């Protein structure tokens, strides 16, 4: 949009020439000068109005005298001032051409406009009349403008400057003229015909006559570039200290570096980092060309970043002639410019890059190595193309300071990510890759490491027990990182070992508590009591009785969804966390109908920035009840419902288990008489039951195992004695229970011994065997694998 000129627009001859060299606008002042109307010349080549040779402008401003053709056929020598106005897309640049028509009469003696300026003053001063057209200026202002005073008298500020800044300055002058109040304005304007841009404090005051009437505006310009640069540098450093390193994410930190420096320091900034994996995990102390760098972030003053030849995430190989490789190999900042020819060797190797740099007007480059703690991480490259001034030594110091701050943050993020990946790999290696298939439950699980915090010690497990029972455990180790993952691995191993000897939930947690206390003592006394600690929930489900026993050590109770019912929290006495106190743990027992779903979880699932623990538990119940898909799909649905889109704030472990029940027809129980002679009928009944189960092929082995276990119980155990057979799809379990707490031992019988071979025979005939303590005594069990009749 063209600026509005409420005063005498015809006092300036003005024309606009488009990128094709055709006249796009023709003002009334131009008609007064040459006689042509706008309808006669707009759309025609501007050269048609020239009466002789004309120069080709090589910058953004040109001034000089040209011979122009008048409409009546004569030629007129005219002094012209031309400004290049660039368009955002770079394809519709235009030239604005102006010349004053009415410079007014020479200043008379006593003229207040003339007396307002001191010609020899070192301060740049100009006076504008009631039409805001230049009336008088001193030598210092003429030097700042860089144009002959006799040619620019009568022009507006916007016509002399031809920049958006000069248009803004003209608006401020108009405000002073109309209100009569002085005004101070800070602006940045190019000096003369050079590419140097300086910061100015423009002090404007109304000029009045003897009657107090405003006759014009006096403008005094003070060069405040040095203080302006110092203030900008201080502001940039302060902004860098606040904005860079807000997270421990490498890409985010690199992007923050570019965001801070554009446009304050450069028009385009790129951050390229070395890939540690390409150098065995750590960047090398010395680099040789070509250097392979991964583009991590970049930022441009231009929307769409047309300057970028490399996309974020891509790897580019940079030759020795490139600023990237040169600064990395030299170990210090490298300044390069088109004017000095420093960029020519590099641009010569890539025609596409050279063409883009030429089209954008790239003229200066500054490459700063990113170094921290003696390690070179990459390079930050600062480029200027819109700002006309090249980089200075002050710019180098500022860029190095900002980059050094970012380098520390990048190294911290790199070290954190390395430790996080190590801890995550350790964590995943210690967690179960797949859950075992059991006759007691169908199970599904999910583990998600924290999105932004360190990897913690959350874990879960499903452990098959004797008698088709199953143990389910979920826990959370205090702390994060490799230490927490290692502690989690030790606790998970301990739980599996204690579960293998069939301890009750409260007894298992007691032993686990002792282990955590020993781990805390082994830390060398450097940690306070309870620092090495954990929470844990341990549950055992029996598909025969369909009862579940569980105990908690400072861990949230699971959610239960009974078939056809509403979700509710299981009432479990919550004992102290492991390693905190030696208070006893209590076991709770409940009946679970077949098809009940238990939801075990860690706190990270419920607690995040979006909702509280109680709100999270409510959402978990709703998500559990509302989804009718498989357990795996239900896990995904729960995570999607409860966790924010950016990921979990803390580690999350989730274990879902749907209970199964063993039908009564798959279980057979006999009470064993005290007289061994009366056991024979029971063996016969066992064979009959095997026939009913279509397991006749297993009769001989089963009868032999039953005989040995029953005989051993009669001889060494205490009455009452009970035999139980449990038939599963691929397993037959023989259990003999008595009220003695003496555990059996497998021993090697000598040649002349008459006994001692019973348990050895059982061990050889079965897949596995063992014993477990019960509230009444003990149970000796043995599992026989069943062979498919189709095999």
mmCIF file of C-alpha atoms in Angstrom, residues 239-501:
data_model
loop_
_atom_site.group_PDB
_atom_site.id
_atom_site.type_symbol
_atom_site.label_atom_id
_atom_site.label_comp_id
_atom_site.label_asym_id
_atom_site.label_seq_id
_atom_site.Cartn_x
_atom_site.Cartn_y
_atom_site.Cartn_z
ATOM 1 C CA UNK A 239 17.583 -13.946 26.710
ATOM 2 C CA UNK A 240 20.025 -16.751 25.932
ATOM 3 C CA UNK A 241 20.537 -17.527 29.619
ATOM 4 C CA UNK A 242 16.771 -17.735 30.128
ATOM 5 C CA UNK A 243 15.603 -19.485 26.960
ATOM 6 C CA UNK A 244 18.404 -21.896 26.065
ATOM 7 C CA UNK A 245 18.444 -25.196 27.951
ATOM 8 C CA UNK A 246 14.854 -25.255 29.177
ATOM 9 C CA UNK A 247 14.820 -29.050 28.660
ATOM 10 C CA UNK A 248 17.257 -31.932 28.371
ATOM 11 C CA UNK A 249 16.274 -32.510 24.764
ATOM 12 C CA UNK A 250 19.110 -31.996 22.256
ATOM 13 C CA UNK A 251 16.899 -30.919 19.350
ATOM 14 C CA UNK A 252 14.893 -28.537 21.515
ATOM 15 C CA UNK A 253 18.072 -26.956 22.920
ATOM 16 C CA UNK A 254 19.560 -26.485 19.445
ATOM 17 C CA UNK A 255 16.318 -24.905 18.261
ATOM 18 C CA UNK A 256 16.362 -22.525 21.223
ATOM 19 C CA UNK A 257 19.853 -21.372 20.196
ATOM 20 C CA UNK A 258 18.645 -20.507 16.690
ATOM 21 C CA UNK A 259 15.476 -18.844 17.984
ATOM 22 C CA UNK A 260 17.471 -16.538 20.259
ATOM 23 C CA UNK A 261 19.909 -15.453 17.540
ATOM 24 C CA UNK A 262 17.394 -14.744 14.740
ATOM 25 C CA UNK A 263 16.972 -11.870 13.938
ATOM 26 C CA UNK A 264 18.977 -10.341 16.799
ATOM 27 C CA UNK A 265 22.349 -11.505 15.456
ATOM 28 C CA UNK A 266 21.805 -13.065 12.043
ATOM 29 C CA UNK A 267 19.202 -13.580 9.336
ATOM 30 C CA UNK A 268 19.696 -17.351 9.248
ATOM 31 C CA UNK A 269 21.251 -19.675 11.848
ATOM 32 C CA UNK A 270 21.831 -23.409 11.556
ATOM 33 C CA UNK A 271 23.050 -25.910 14.163
ATOM 34 C CA UNK A 272 24.744 -29.063 12.866
ATOM 35 C CA UNK A 273 25.954 -31.686 15.330
ATOM 36 C CA UNK A 274 28.356 -34.584 15.026
ATOM 37 C CA UNK A 275 26.763 -38.014 15.239
ATOM 38 C CA UNK A 276 28.503 -39.774 18.171
ATOM 39 C CA UNK A 277 27.547 -43.198 16.803
ATOM 40 C CA UNK A 278 29.686 -42.531 13.749
ATOM 41 C CA UNK A 279 32.714 -42.122 16.043
ATOM 42 C CA UNK A 280 32.141 -45.030 18.407
ATOM 43 C CA UNK A 281 29.990 -43.176 20.907
ATOM 44 C CA UNK A 282 32.108 -40.061 21.547
ATOM 45 C CA UNK A 283 33.124 -37.237 19.176
ATOM 46 C CA UNK A 284 36.850 -37.462 18.308
ATOM 47 C CA UNK A 285 39.367 -34.946 19.711
ATOM 48 C CA UNK A 286 40.466 -33.987 16.162
ATOM 49 C CA UNK A 287 38.402 -33.863 13.000
ATOM 50 C CA UNK A 288 39.418 -34.266 9.385
ATOM 51 C CA UNK A 289 37.532 -33.277 6.255
ATOM 52 C CA UNK A 290 35.073 -34.131 4.921
ATOM 53 C CA UNK A 291 33.022 -33.795 8.093
ATOM 54 C CA UNK A 292 29.622 -35.434 8.336
ATOM 55 C CA UNK A 293 27.126 -33.382 10.347
ATOM 56 C CA UNK A 294 23.480 -33.887 11.149
ATOM 57 C CA UNK A 295 21.244 -30.846 10.821
ATOM 58 C CA UNK A 296 19.638 -30.529 14.242
ATOM 59 C CA UNK A 297 17.889 -27.168 13.967
ATOM 60 C CA UNK A 298 17.746 -23.990 11.919
ATOM 61 C CA UNK A 299 15.857 -20.716 11.913
ATOM 62 C CA UNK A 300 15.407 -17.992 9.309
ATOM 63 C CA UNK A 301 14.058 -14.483 9.275
ATOM 64 C CA UNK A 302 12.134 -15.540 6.155
ATOM 65 C CA UNK A 303 9.031 -17.732 6.532
ATOM 66 C CA UNK A 304 9.550 -21.203 5.087
ATOM 67 C CA UNK A 305 13.346 -21.071 5.563
ATOM 68 C CA UNK A 306 14.251 -20.857 1.862
ATOM 69 C CA UNK A 307 17.954 -20.522 2.770
ATOM 70 C CA UNK A 308 18.188 -24.107 4.068
ATOM 71 C CA UNK A 309 19.776 -26.644 1.726
ATOM 72 C CA UNK A 310 19.559 -29.364 4.392
ATOM 73 C CA UNK A 311 16.456 -30.455 6.261
ATOM 74 C CA UNK A 312 16.489 -31.113 10.024
ATOM 75 C CA UNK A 313 17.498 -34.694 10.691
ATOM 76 C CA UNK A 314 19.441 -35.105 7.424
ATOM 77 C CA UNK A 315 23.176 -35.763 7.327
ATOM 78 C CA UNK A 316 25.409 -33.649 5.071
ATOM 79 C CA UNK A 317 29.090 -34.100 4.264
ATOM 80 C CA UNK A 318 30.996 -30.790 4.360
ATOM 81 C CA UNK A 319 34.318 -30.380 2.504
ATOM 82 C CA UNK A 320 37.327 -28.592 3.924
ATOM 83 C CA UNK A 321 36.439 -25.436 1.978
ATOM 84 C CA UNK A 322 33.090 -25.086 3.770
ATOM 85 C CA UNK A 323 32.785 -22.764 6.786
ATOM 86 C CA UNK A 324 31.411 -25.723 8.779
ATOM 87 C CA UNK A 325 34.444 -27.963 8.349
ATOM 88 C CA UNK A 326 36.954 -25.097 8.446
ATOM 89 C CA UNK A 327 35.862 -23.907 11.886
ATOM 90 C CA UNK A 328 35.632 -27.452 13.274
ATOM 91 C CA UNK A 329 39.136 -28.350 12.140
ATOM 92 C CA UNK A 330 40.570 -25.000 13.251
ATOM 93 C CA UNK A 331 38.792 -25.150 16.593
ATOM 94 C CA UNK A 332 37.777 -21.473 16.523
ATOM 95 C CA UNK A 333 35.350 -19.105 14.824
ATOM 96 C CA UNK A 334 35.741 -18.520 11.081
ATOM 97 C CA UNK A 335 34.458 -15.332 9.431
ATOM 98 C CA UNK A 336 33.805 -15.423 5.697
ATOM 99 C CA UNK A 337 32.276 -12.975 3.228
ATOM 100 C CA UNK A 338 31.443 -12.786 -0.448
ATOM 101 C CA UNK A 339 33.285 -9.467 -0.756
ATOM 102 C CA UNK A 340 36.538 -11.004 0.501
ATOM 103 C CA UNK A 341 36.096 -14.123 -1.643
ATOM 104 C CA UNK A 342 36.263 -16.447 1.379
ATOM 105 C CA UNK A 343 33.092 -18.274 0.350
ATOM 106 C CA UNK A 344 34.054 -18.770 -3.310
ATOM 107 C CA UNK A 345 35.880 -22.147 -2.927
ATOM 108 C CA UNK A 346 32.926 -23.679 -1.117
ATOM 109 C CA UNK A 347 30.222 -22.230 -3.360
ATOM 110 C CA UNK A 348 32.188 -23.373 -6.399
ATOM 111 C CA UNK A 349 31.653 -27.006 -5.323
ATOM 112 C CA UNK A 350 27.847 -26.694 -5.246
ATOM 113 C CA UNK A 351 26.125 -24.734 -8.002
ATOM 114 C CA UNK A 352 22.680 -25.019 -6.379
ATOM 115 C CA UNK A 353 23.999 -23.589 -3.128
ATOM 116 C CA UNK A 354 25.826 -20.808 -4.965
ATOM 117 C CA UNK A 355 22.755 -19.861 -6.993
ATOM 118 C CA UNK A 356 20.570 -19.714 -3.890
ATOM 119 C CA UNK A 357 23.135 -17.632 -2.017
ATOM 120 C CA UNK A 358 23.384 -15.211 -4.956
ATOM 121 C CA UNK A 359 19.617 -14.908 -5.281
ATOM 122 C CA UNK A 360 19.117 -14.265 -1.567
ATOM 123 C CA UNK A 361 22.008 -11.841 -1.371
ATOM 124 C CA UNK A 362 24.062 -13.786 1.188
ATOM 125 C CA UNK A 363 27.162 -11.719 1.920
ATOM 126 C CA UNK A 364 28.559 -12.814 5.307
ATOM 127 C CA UNK A 365 28.975 -16.036 7.269
ATOM 128 C CA UNK A 366 30.235 -16.773 10.767
ATOM 129 C CA UNK A 367 30.923 -20.374 11.870
ATOM 130 C CA UNK A 368 31.294 -21.006 15.608
ATOM 131 C CA UNK A 369 32.343 -24.459 16.903
ATOM 132 C CA UNK A 370 30.076 -25.852 19.627
ATOM 133 C CA UNK A 371 32.500 -27.020 22.328
ATOM 134 C CA UNK A 372 31.918 -28.099 25.928
ATOM 135 C CA UNK A 373 34.173 -29.793 28.479
ATOM 136 C CA UNK A 374 36.911 -30.293 25.910
ATOM 137 C CA UNK A 375 34.598 -32.034 23.415
ATOM 138 C CA UNK A 376 33.532 -30.646 20.036
ATOM 139 C CA UNK A 377 29.839 -31.319 19.542
ATOM 140 C CA UNK A 378 29.170 -29.526 16.258
ATOM 141 C CA UNK A 379 29.004 -26.074 14.693
ATOM 142 C CA UNK A 380 26.608 -23.116 14.642
ATOM 143 C CA UNK A 381 26.636 -21.112 11.389
ATOM 144 C CA UNK A 382 25.331 -17.526 11.349
ATOM 145 C CA UNK A 383 24.436 -15.979 7.983
ATOM 146 C CA UNK A 384 23.424 -12.476 6.912
ATOM 147 C CA UNK A 385 21.698 -11.514 3.708
ATOM 148 C CA UNK A 386 18.987 -9.011 4.624
ATOM 149 C CA UNK A 387 21.052 -7.015 7.112
ATOM 150 C CA UNK A 388 23.546 -5.158 4.947
ATOM 151 C CA UNK A 389 26.357 -4.837 7.494
ATOM 152 C CA UNK A 390 28.908 -7.664 7.753
ATOM 153 C CA UNK A 391 29.781 -9.412 11.014
ATOM 154 C CA UNK A 392 32.126 -7.519 13.312
ATOM 155 C CA UNK A 393 34.518 -8.638 16.035
ATOM 156 C CA UNK A 394 31.876 -7.689 18.583
ATOM 157 C CA UNK A 395 29.455 -10.005 16.786
ATOM 158 C CA UNK A 396 32.029 -12.793 17.011
ATOM 159 C CA UNK A 397 32.419 -12.366 20.759
ATOM 160 C CA UNK A 398 28.666 -12.285 21.226
ATOM 161 C CA UNK A 399 28.088 -15.370 19.069
ATOM 162 C CA UNK A 400 30.813 -17.284 20.881
ATOM 163 C CA UNK A 401 29.343 -16.385 24.271
ATOM 164 C CA UNK A 402 25.822 -17.453 23.311
ATOM 165 C CA UNK A 403 27.087 -20.628 21.638
ATOM 166 C CA UNK A 404 29.203 -21.524 24.679
ATOM 167 C CA UNK A 405 26.099 -21.291 26.878
ATOM 168 C CA UNK A 406 24.194 -23.505 24.458
ATOM 169 C CA UNK A 407 27.123 -25.956 24.241
ATOM 170 C CA UNK A 408 26.952 -26.662 27.987
ATOM 171 C CA UNK A 409 23.221 -27.302 27.716
ATOM 172 C CA UNK A 410 23.703 -29.516 24.649
ATOM 173 C CA UNK A 411 26.413 -31.527 26.420
ATOM 174 C CA UNK A 412 24.195 -31.926 29.469
ATOM 175 C CA UNK A 413 21.379 -33.137 27.217
ATOM 176 C CA UNK A 414 23.765 -35.495 25.393
ATOM 177 C CA UNK A 415 25.051 -36.997 28.639
ATOM 178 C CA UNK A 416 21.541 -37.293 30.003
ATOM 179 C CA UNK A 417 20.286 -39.008 26.849
ATOM 180 C CA UNK A 418 23.227 -41.399 26.909
ATOM 181 C CA UNK A 419 22.541 -42.355 30.526
ATOM 182 C CA UNK A 420 18.837 -42.544 29.798
ATOM 183 C CA UNK A 421 19.374 -44.919 26.877
ATOM 184 C CA UNK A 422 21.685 -47.056 29.014
ATOM 185 C CA UNK A 423 19.149 -47.190 31.835
ATOM 186 C CA UNK A 424 16.335 -47.865 29.394
ATOM 187 C CA UNK A 425 18.249 -50.716 27.745
ATOM 188 C CA UNK A 426 19.009 -52.174 31.163
ATOM 189 C CA UNK A 427 15.400 -51.750 32.235
ATOM 190 C CA UNK A 428 14.003 -53.461 29.150
ATOM 191 C CA UNK A 429 16.499 -56.317 29.466
ATOM 192 C CA UNK A 430 15.367 -56.918 33.045
ATOM 193 C CA UNK A 431 11.631 -56.706 32.370
ATOM 194 C CA UNK A 432 9.810 -59.744 30.915
ATOM 195 C CA UNK A 433 9.757 -59.573 27.132
ATOM 196 C CA UNK A 434 6.640 -61.740 26.989
ATOM 197 C CA UNK A 435 4.275 -62.892 29.684
ATOM 198 C CA UNK A 436 3.974 -66.649 30.269
ATOM 199 C CA UNK A 437 0.784 -68.409 29.260
ATOM 200 C CA UNK A 438 -0.864 -69.864 32.338
ATOM 201 C CA UNK A 439 -4.065 -71.761 33.111
ATOM 202 C CA UNK A 440 -4.859 -69.250 35.861
ATOM 203 C CA UNK A 441 -4.993 -65.910 34.033
ATOM 204 C CA UNK A 442 -4.844 -64.204 30.667
ATOM 205 C CA UNK A 443 -2.445 -61.274 31.030
ATOM 206 C CA UNK A 444 -1.262 -58.224 29.088
ATOM 207 C CA UNK A 445 1.179 -55.503 30.081
ATOM 208 C CA UNK A 446 2.699 -52.198 29.051
ATOM 209 C CA UNK A 447 5.813 -50.330 30.186
ATOM 210 C CA UNK A 448 6.465 -46.702 29.204
ATOM 211 C CA UNK A 449 9.567 -44.779 30.322
ATOM 212 C CA UNK A 450 9.085 -41.183 31.376
ATOM 213 C CA UNK A 451 8.983 -38.795 28.419
ATOM 214 C CA UNK A 452 11.125 -36.100 30.048
ATOM 215 C CA UNK A 453 12.368 -37.416 33.381
ATOM 216 C CA UNK A 454 14.990 -40.080 33.934
ATOM 217 C CA UNK A 455 14.176 -43.762 33.528
ATOM 218 C CA UNK A 456 12.925 -45.150 36.830
ATOM 219 C CA UNK A 457 12.674 -48.579 38.396
ATOM 220 C CA UNK A 458 9.078 -49.620 37.665
ATOM 221 C CA UNK A 459 8.601 -53.330 37.058
ATOM 222 C CA UNK A 460 5.975 -56.052 36.784
ATOM 223 C CA UNK A 461 5.985 -59.829 36.433
ATOM 224 C CA UNK A 462 3.775 -62.882 36.073
ATOM 225 C CA UNK A 463 5.249 -65.982 37.748
ATOM 226 C CA UNK A 464 3.750 -69.502 37.316
ATOM 227 C CA UNK A 465 3.519 -71.396 40.619
ATOM 228 C CA UNK A 466 2.772 -74.975 41.510
ATOM 229 C CA UNK A 467 -0.788 -76.251 41.403
ATOM 230 C CA UNK A 468 -1.577 -74.068 38.343
ATOM 231 C CA UNK A 469 -1.468 -71.029 40.595
ATOM 232 C CA UNK A 470 0.104 -67.788 39.403
ATOM 233 C CA UNK A 471 1.844 -64.877 41.140
ATOM 234 C CA UNK A 472 1.461 -61.320 39.882
ATOM 235 C CA UNK A 473 3.767 -58.567 41.056
ATOM 236 C CA UNK A 474 4.192 -54.854 40.346
ATOM 237 C CA UNK A 475 6.689 -52.500 41.966
ATOM 238 C CA UNK A 476 8.392 -49.119 41.803
ATOM 239 C CA UNK A 477 11.956 -48.390 42.922
ATOM 240 C CA UNK A 478 12.735 -44.996 44.444
ATOM 241 C CA UNK A 479 14.967 -42.842 42.219
ATOM 242 C CA UNK A 480 15.835 -42.931 38.538
ATOM 243 C CA UNK A 481 18.627 -43.780 36.141
ATOM 244 C CA UNK A 482 20.917 -46.782 35.932
ATOM 245 C CA UNK A 483 20.998 -47.235 39.713
ATOM 246 C CA UNK A 484 17.211 -47.507 39.918
ATOM 247 C CA UNK A 485 17.132 -49.964 36.993
ATOM 248 C CA UNK A 486 19.831 -52.108 38.602
ATOM 249 C CA UNK A 487 17.980 -52.127 41.925
ATOM 250 C CA UNK A 488 14.795 -53.074 40.099
ATOM 251 C CA UNK A 489 16.595 -56.026 38.486
ATOM 252 C CA UNK A 490 17.817 -57.283 41.865
ATOM 253 C CA UNK A 491 14.363 -57.003 43.414
ATOM 254 C CA UNK A 492 12.666 -58.731 40.489
ATOM 255 C CA UNK A 493 15.165 -61.604 40.730
ATOM 256 C CA UNK A 494 14.595 -61.824 44.481
ATOM 257 C CA UNK A 495 10.813 -61.914 44.017
ATOM 258 C CA UNK A 496 11.106 -64.762 41.508
ATOM 259 C CA UNK A 497 13.381 -66.693 43.874
ATOM 260 C CA UNK A 498 11.088 -66.201 46.875
ATOM 261 C CA UNK A 499 8.014 -67.002 44.787
ATOM 262 C CA UNK A 500 9.643 -70.293 43.740
ATOM 263 C CA UNK A 501 9.570 -71.506 47.335
#
